[in-house]
Coordinates of C-alpha atoms and ligand atoms in Angstrom, one line a residue:
X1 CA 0.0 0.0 0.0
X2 CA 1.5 3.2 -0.6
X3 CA 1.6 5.6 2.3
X4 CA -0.3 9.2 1.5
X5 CA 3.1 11.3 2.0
X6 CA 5.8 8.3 0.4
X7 CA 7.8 10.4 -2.3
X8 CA 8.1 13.5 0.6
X9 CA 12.0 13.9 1.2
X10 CA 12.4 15.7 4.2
X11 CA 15.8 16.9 6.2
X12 CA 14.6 16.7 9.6
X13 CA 17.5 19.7 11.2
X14 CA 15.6 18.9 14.8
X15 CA 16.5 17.7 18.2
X16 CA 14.9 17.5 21.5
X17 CA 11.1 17.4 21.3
X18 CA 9.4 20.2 19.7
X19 CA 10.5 19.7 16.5
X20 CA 11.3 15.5 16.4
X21 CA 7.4 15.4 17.2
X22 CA 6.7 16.9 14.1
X23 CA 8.7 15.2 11.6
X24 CA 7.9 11.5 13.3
X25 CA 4.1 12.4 12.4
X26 CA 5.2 12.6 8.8
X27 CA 7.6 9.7 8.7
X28 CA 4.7 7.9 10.4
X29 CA 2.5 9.0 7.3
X30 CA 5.4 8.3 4.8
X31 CA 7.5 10.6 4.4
X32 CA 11.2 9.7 3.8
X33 CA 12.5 12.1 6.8
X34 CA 16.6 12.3 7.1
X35 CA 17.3 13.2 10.8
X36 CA 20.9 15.0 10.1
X37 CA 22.7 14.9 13.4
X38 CA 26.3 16.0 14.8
X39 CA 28.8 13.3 14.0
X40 CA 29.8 11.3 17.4
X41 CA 27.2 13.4 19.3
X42 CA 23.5 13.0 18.0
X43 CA 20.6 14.4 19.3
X44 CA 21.0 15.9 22.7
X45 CA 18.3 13.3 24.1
X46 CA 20.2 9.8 23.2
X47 CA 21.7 10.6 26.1
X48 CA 19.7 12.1 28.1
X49 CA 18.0 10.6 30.6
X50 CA 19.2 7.1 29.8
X51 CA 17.9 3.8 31.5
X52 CA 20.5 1.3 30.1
X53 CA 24.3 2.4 29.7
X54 CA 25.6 3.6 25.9
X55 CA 21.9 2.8 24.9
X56 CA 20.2 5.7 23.1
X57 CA 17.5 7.0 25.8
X58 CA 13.7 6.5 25.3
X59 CA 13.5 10.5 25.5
X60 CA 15.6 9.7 21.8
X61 CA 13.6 6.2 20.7
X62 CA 10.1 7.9 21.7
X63 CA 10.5 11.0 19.3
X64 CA 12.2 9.4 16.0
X65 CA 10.9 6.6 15.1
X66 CA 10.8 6.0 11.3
X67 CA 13.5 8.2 10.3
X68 CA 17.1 7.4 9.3
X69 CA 20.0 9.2 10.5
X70 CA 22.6 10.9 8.7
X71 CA 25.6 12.1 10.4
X72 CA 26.9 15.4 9.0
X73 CA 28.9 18.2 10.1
X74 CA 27.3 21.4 8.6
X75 CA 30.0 23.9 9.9
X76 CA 32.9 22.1 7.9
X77 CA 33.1 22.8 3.6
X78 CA 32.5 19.1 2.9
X79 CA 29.7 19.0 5.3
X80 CA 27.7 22.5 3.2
X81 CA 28.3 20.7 0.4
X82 CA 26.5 17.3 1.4
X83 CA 24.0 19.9 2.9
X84 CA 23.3 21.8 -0.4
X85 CA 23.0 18.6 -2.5
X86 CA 20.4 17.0 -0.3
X87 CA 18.3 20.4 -0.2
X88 CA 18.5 20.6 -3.4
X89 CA 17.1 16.7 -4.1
X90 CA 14.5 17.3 -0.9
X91 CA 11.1 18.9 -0.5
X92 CA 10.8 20.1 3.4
X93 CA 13.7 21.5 5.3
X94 CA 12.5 21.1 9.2
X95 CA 14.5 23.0 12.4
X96 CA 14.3 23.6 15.7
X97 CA 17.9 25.5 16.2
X98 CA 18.2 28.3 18.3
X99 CA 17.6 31.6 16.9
X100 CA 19.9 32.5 14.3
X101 CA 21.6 29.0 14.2
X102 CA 20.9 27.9 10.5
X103 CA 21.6 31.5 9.1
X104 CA 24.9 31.2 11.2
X105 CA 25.7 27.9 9.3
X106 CA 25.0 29.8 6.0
X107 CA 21.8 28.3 5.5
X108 CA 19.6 31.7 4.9
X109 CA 16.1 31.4 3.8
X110 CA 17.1 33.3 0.7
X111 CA 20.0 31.0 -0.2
X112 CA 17.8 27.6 0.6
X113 CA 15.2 29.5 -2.3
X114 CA 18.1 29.8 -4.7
X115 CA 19.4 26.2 -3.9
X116 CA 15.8 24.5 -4.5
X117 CA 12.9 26.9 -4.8
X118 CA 10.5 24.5 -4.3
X119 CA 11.5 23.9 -0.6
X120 CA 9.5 24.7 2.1
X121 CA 11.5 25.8 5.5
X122 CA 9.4 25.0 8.7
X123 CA 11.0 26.2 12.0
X124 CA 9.8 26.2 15.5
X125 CA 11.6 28.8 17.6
X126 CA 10.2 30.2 21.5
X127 CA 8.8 33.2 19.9
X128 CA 7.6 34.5 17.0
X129 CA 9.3 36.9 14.5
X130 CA 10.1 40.0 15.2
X131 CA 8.6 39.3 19.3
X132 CA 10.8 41.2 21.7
X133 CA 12.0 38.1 23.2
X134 CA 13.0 36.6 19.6
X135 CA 16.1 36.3 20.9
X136 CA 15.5 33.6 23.8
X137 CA 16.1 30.1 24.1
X138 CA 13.5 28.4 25.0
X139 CA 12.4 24.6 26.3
X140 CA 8.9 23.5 27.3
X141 CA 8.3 24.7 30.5
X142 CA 9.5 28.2 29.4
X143 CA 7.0 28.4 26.8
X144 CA 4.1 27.7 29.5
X145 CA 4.8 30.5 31.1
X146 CA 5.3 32.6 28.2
X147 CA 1.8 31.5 26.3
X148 CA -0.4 32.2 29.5
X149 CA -0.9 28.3 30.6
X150 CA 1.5 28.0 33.9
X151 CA -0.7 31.5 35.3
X152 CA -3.8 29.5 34.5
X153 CA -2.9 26.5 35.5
X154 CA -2.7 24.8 39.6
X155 CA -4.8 26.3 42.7
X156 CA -5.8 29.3 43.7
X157 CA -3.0 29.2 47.1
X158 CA -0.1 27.8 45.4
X159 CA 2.2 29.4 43.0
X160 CA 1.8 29.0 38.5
X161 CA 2.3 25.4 37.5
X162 CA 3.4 23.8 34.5
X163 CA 1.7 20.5 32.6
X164 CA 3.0 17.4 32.2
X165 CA 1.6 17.3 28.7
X166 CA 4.1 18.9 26.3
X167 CA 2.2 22.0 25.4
X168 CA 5.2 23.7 24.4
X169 CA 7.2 21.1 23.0
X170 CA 4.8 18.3 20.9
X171 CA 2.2 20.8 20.8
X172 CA 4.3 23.4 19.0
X173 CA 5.3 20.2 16.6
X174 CA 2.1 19.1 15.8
X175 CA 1.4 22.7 14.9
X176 CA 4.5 22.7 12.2
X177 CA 3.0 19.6 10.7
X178 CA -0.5 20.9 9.5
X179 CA 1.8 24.0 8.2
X180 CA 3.8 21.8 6.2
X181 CA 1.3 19.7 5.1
X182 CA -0.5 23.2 4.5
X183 CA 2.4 24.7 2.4
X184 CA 2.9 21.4 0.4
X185 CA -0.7 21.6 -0.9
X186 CA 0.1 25.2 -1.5
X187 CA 2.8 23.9 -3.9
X188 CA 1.1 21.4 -5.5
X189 CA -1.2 24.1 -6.8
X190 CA 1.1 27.2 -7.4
X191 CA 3.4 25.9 -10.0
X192 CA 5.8 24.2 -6.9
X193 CA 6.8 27.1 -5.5
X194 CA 8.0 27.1 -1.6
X195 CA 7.9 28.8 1.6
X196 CA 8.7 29.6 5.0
X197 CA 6.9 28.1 7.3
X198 CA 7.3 29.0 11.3
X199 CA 5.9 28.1 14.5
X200 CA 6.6 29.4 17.8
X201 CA 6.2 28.1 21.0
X202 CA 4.9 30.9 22.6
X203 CA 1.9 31.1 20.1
X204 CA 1.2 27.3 20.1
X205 CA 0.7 27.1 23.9
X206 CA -1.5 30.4 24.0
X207 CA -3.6 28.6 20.9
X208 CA -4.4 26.1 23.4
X209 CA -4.9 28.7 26.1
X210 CA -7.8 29.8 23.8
X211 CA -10.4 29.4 26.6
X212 CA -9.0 31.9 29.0
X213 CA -8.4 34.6 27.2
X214 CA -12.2 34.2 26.4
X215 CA -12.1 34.3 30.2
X216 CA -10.1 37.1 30.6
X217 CA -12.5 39.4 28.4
X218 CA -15.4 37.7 30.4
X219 CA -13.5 38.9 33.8
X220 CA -13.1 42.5 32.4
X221 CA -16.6 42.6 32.1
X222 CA -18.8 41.6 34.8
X223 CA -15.6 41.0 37.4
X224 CA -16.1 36.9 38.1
X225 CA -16.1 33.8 36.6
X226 CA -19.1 31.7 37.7
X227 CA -17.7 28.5 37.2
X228 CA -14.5 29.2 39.0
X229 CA -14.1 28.0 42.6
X230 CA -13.6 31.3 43.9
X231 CA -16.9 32.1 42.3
X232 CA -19.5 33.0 44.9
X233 CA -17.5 32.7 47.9
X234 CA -13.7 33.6 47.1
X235 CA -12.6 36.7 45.2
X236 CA -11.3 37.4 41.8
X237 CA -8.5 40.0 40.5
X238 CA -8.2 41.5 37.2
X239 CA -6.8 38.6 35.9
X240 CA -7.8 35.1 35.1
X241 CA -7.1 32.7 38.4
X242 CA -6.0 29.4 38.4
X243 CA -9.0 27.7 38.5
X244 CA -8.1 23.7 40.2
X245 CA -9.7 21.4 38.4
X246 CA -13.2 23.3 37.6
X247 CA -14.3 22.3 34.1
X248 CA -12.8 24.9 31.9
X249 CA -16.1 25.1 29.6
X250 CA -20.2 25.7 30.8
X251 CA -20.5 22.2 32.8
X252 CA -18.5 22.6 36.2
X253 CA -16.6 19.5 36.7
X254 CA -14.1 18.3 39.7
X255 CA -11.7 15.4 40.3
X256 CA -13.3 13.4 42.7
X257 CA -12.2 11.1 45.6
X258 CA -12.9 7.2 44.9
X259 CA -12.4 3.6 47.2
X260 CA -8.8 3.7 48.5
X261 CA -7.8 7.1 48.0
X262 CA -6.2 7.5 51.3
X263 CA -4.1 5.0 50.4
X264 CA -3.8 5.0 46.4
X265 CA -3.0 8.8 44.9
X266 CA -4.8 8.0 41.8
X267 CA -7.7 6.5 42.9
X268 CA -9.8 9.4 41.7
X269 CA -12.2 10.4 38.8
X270 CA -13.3 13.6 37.0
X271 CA -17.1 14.3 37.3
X272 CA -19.1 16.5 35.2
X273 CA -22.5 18.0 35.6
X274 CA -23.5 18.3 32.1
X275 CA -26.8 20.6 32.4
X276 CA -29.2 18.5 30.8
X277 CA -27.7 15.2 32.6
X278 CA -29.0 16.5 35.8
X279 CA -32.0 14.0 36.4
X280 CA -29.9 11.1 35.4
X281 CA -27.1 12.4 37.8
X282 CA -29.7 12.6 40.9
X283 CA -30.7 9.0 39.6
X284 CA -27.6 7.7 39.7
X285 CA -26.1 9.2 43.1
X286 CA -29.4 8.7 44.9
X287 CA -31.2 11.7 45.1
X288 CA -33.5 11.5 43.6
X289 CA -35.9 14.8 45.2
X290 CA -33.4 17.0 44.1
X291 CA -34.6 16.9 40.4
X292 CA -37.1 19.1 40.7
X293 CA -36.0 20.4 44.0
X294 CA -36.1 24.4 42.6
X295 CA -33.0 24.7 44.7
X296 CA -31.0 22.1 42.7
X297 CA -32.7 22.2 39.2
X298 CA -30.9 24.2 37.4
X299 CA -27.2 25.4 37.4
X300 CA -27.3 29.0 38.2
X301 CA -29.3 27.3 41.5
X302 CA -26.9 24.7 41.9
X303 CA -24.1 27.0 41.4
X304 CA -23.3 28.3 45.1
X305 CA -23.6 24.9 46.7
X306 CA -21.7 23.0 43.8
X307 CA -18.9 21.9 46.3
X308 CA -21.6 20.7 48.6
X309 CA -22.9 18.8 45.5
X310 CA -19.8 17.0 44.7
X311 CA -19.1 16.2 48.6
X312 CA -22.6 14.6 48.1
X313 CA -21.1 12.2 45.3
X314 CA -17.9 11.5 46.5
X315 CA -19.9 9.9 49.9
X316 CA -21.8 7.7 47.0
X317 CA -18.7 7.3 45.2
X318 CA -16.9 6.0 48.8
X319 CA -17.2 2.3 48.2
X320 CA -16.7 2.3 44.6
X321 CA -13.2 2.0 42.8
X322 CA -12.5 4.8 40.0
X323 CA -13.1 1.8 37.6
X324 CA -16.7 0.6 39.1
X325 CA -17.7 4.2 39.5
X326 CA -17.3 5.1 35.8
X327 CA -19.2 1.7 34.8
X328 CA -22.3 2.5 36.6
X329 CA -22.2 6.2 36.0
X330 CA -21.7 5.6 32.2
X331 CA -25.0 3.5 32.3
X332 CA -26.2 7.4 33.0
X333 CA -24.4 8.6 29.7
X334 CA -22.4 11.1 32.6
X335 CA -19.2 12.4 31.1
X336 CA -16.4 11.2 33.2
X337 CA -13.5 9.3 33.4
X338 CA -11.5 7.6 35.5
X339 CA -7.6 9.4 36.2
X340 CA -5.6 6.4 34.7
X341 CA -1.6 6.3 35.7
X342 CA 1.3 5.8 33.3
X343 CA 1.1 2.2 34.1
X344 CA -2.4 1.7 34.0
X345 CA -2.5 3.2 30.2
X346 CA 0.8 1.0 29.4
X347 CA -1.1 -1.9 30.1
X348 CA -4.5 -0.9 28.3
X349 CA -6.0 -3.6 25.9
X350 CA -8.1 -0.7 24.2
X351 CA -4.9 1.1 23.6
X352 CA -2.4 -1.6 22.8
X353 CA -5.3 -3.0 20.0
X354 CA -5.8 0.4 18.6
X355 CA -2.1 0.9 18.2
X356 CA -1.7 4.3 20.7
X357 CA 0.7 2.3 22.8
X358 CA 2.8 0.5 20.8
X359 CA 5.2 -1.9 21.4
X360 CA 8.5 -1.6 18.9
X361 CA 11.7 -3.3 18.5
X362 CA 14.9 -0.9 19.2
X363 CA 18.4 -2.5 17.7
X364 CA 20.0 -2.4 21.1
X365 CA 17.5 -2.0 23.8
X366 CA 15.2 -4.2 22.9
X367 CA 11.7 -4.0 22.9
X368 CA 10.3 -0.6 24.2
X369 CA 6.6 1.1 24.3
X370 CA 5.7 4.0 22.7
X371 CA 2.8 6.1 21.8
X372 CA 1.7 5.4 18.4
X373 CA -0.4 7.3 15.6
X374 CA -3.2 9.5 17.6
X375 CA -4.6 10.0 13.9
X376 CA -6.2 7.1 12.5
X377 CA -7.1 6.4 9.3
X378 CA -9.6 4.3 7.1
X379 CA -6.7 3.7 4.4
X380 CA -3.6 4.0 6.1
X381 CA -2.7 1.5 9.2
X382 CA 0.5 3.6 10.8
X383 CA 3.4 0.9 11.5
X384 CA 5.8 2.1 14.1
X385 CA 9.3 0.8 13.6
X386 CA 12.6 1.4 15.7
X387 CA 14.2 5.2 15.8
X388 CA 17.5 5.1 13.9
X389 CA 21.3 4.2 15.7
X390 CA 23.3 7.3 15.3
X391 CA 24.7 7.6 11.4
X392 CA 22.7 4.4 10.6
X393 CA 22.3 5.6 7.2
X394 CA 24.8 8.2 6.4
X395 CA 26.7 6.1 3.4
X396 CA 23.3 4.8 2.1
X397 CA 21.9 8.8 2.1
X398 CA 25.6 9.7 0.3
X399 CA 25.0 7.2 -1.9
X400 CA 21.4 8.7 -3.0
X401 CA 23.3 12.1 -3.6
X402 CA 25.5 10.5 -6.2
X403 CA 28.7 10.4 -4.2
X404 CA 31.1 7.4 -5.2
X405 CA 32.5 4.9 -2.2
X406 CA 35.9 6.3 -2.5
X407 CA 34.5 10.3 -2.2
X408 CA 32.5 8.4 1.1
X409 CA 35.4 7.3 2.6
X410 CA 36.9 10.7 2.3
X411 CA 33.9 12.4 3.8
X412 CA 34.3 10.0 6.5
X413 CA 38.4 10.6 6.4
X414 CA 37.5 14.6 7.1
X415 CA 35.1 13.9 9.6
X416 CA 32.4 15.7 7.5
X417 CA 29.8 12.8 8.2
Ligands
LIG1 N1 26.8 20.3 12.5 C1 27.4 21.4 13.0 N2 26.8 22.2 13.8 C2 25.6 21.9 14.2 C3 24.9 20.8 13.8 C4 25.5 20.0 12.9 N3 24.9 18.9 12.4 N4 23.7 20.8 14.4 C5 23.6 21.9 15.2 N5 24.8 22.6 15.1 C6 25.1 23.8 15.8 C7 24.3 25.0 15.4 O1 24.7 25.5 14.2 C8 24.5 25.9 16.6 O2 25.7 26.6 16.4 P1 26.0 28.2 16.6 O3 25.1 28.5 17.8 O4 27.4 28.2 16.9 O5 25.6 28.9 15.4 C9 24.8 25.0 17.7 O6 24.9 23.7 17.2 C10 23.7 25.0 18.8 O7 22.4 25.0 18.3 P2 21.2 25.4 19.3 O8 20.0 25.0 18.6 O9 21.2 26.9 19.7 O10 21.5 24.5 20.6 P3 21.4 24.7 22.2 O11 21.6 23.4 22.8 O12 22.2 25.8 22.6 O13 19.9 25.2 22.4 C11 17.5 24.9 22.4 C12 18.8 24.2 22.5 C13 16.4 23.8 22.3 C14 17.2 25.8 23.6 C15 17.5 25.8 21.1 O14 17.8 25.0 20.0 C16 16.2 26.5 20.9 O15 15.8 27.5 21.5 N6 15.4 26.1 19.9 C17 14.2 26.7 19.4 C18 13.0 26.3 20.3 C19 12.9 24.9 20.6 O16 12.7 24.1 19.7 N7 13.0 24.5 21.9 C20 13.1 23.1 22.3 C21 11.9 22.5 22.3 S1 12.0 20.8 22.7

């Protein structure tokens, strides 16, 4: 079967996260993506973080599958040259340097157009163009606090908190991808001509931060944010609190205790009061006089005793596990869920049949688990298969370029590749 992006040659400049996420999604799809990494170095994150000796780390494993490596060293005269052939022979150009880093190399945007003019450059940097910080550095938890989700983020009495989920980082990468796919349509219908693509970090995180800057204008208005917790009782600023785990759209919604919770941190789930799911909530939990009790019925009257409400379900949900409570309560059609741990989704049959934790063979560690395709497709079934050793495939890329064994052996000799 041929895969919807096979006959896309992309030189995948990236390392660490933000941009590795990107370009795996398109080898996934496949695209022929070229990782081109420092010779005897490699990606920052082969070694970072590593569970088994002079093994490449999962960090490395988790982000590049289905890529080949190419060692190069773009700062020597052989190593610009190996660079300019493949751009010219390539489609998509993809980098997540530090700003300035690929100009510095001699890489301009205007000298890639010259080189190949139907390439398209993609590059994620912390912020955008021309931003007065276009300057910085920047890593994940950086850009949380730059795109307004560490302020937004944790309780009202402790101080801004990051996610675990990569906002900045894979979030920024999956971001590049639909530009790329975006500008390669663009091609396809204006005579092949490319462009510049960029991403920052900042921006993707605030994109996802949609909601509360809707909040923020909502605040400036009336002064409080009903289905915050500090809403009646507490008190609000002029800016958008952090707001626990309230439900950030119109159904309030808490994480609530389950069986074994003073012994099990996880043993928890998120409940939701969708409006029109109140009858079968009072059903569910018992109660059923507060239906059309006028003090419960609807969610403006619900909405100053809504912590008394959930107090009310977590006694029902006290001799249920997180797992029993969500299979009665879905009998209800009540949005919940139970909060699953890393190992609990490792081990998941739903996940493991549907591919999103897959389990891949690595050339020296072994077997490892990673998350798979989140995209599924009618046509396409996504195959994960190991992330490249470092240089696995520089002589077989060199060869593609038209360079002879002997003129490979004296890249090799200069320590160009
Ligand atoms: N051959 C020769 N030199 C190479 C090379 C290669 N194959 N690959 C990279 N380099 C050089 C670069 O040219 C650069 O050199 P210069 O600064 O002398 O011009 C140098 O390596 C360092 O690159 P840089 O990207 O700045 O690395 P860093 O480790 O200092 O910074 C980041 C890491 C992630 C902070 C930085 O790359 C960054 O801010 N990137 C943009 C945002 C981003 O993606 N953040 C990470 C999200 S996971």
């Amino acid at each position: 079967m041929t895969k919807p992006l096979e006959g896309i040659k992309i030189i995948d400049f990236t390392h660490v996260q933000a941009g590795p996420a990107c370009t795996q999604l398109l080898a996934w799809y496949g695209a022929d993506v070229i990782k081109v990494e420092r010779p005897g170095a490699g990606d920052v994150t082969r070694s970072q973080l590593r569970d088994i000796p002079g093994v490449d780390a999962l960090y490395f494993t988790m982000l590049n599958s289905n890529k080949k490596s190419l060692t190069l060293d773009t700062k020597t005269a052989e190593g610009k040259e190996v660079l300019t052939r493949l751009i010219k022979q390539s489609d998509v150009l993809v980098e997540n340097f530090g700003p300035g880093a690929l100009d510095r190399m001699g890489f301009t945007w205007e000298h890639i157009k010259e080189l190949n003019p139907g390439m398209i450059v993609a590059s994620v940097k912390g912020f955008s163009d021309g931003h007065h910080y276009e300057d910085l550095k920047v890593y994940e938890n950086v850009a949380q606090c730059a795109g307004g989700a560490a302020s937004t983020t944790g309780f009202d009495d402790g101080p801004p908190t990051v996610s675990a989920a990569a906002l900045g980082d894979s979030n920024t990468g999956m971001h590049l991808a639909i530009g790329i796919l975006t500008a390669l349509h663009a091609r396809n219908r204006n005579g092949g001509k490319g462009q510049k693509v960029a991403v920052s970090m900042q921006d993707s995180v605030l994109n996802l931060c949609r909601v509360k800057l809707r909040d923020q204008q909502r605040l400036d208005r009336v002064g409080y944010l009903e289905e915050y917790p500090q809403y009646p009782h507490g008190s609000f600023t002029d800016v958008v609190p952090r707001g626990g785990n309230a439900g950030g759209g119109g159904q309030p919604g808490w994480v609530l205790k389950c069986k074994g919770w003073e012994t099990d941190k996880n043993a928890y789930i998120y409940f939701t009061i969708q409006g029109h799911a109140w009858a079968p909530i009072c059903r569910a939990i018992g109660k059923p006089e507060w239906i059309d009790d006028p003090a419960y019925m609807t969610a403006s009257a619900r909405q100053d005793k809504i912590f008394d409400i959930f107090g009310t379900i977590e006694a029902w949900l006290a001799d249920k596990t997180k797992f029993e409570a969500v299979n009665i309560l879905r009998k209800f059609d009540i949005p919940c869920a139970p909060v699953m741990t890393m190992k609990e989704l490792a081990n998941d049959e739903s996940l493991r049949a549907s591919g999103t934790i897959a389990e891949v063979d690595h050339k020296e560690r072994g077997k490892y688990l990673t998350v798979g395709s989140p995209i599924k497709f009618s046509d396409l079934k996504v195959e994960i298969t190991g992330s490249p050793l470092l240089g696995e495939h520089t002589n077989e890329v060199l060869e593609t370029l038209g360079y002879s064994s002997r003129e490979i052996a004296a890249l090799h000799e200069a320590k160009a590749v």
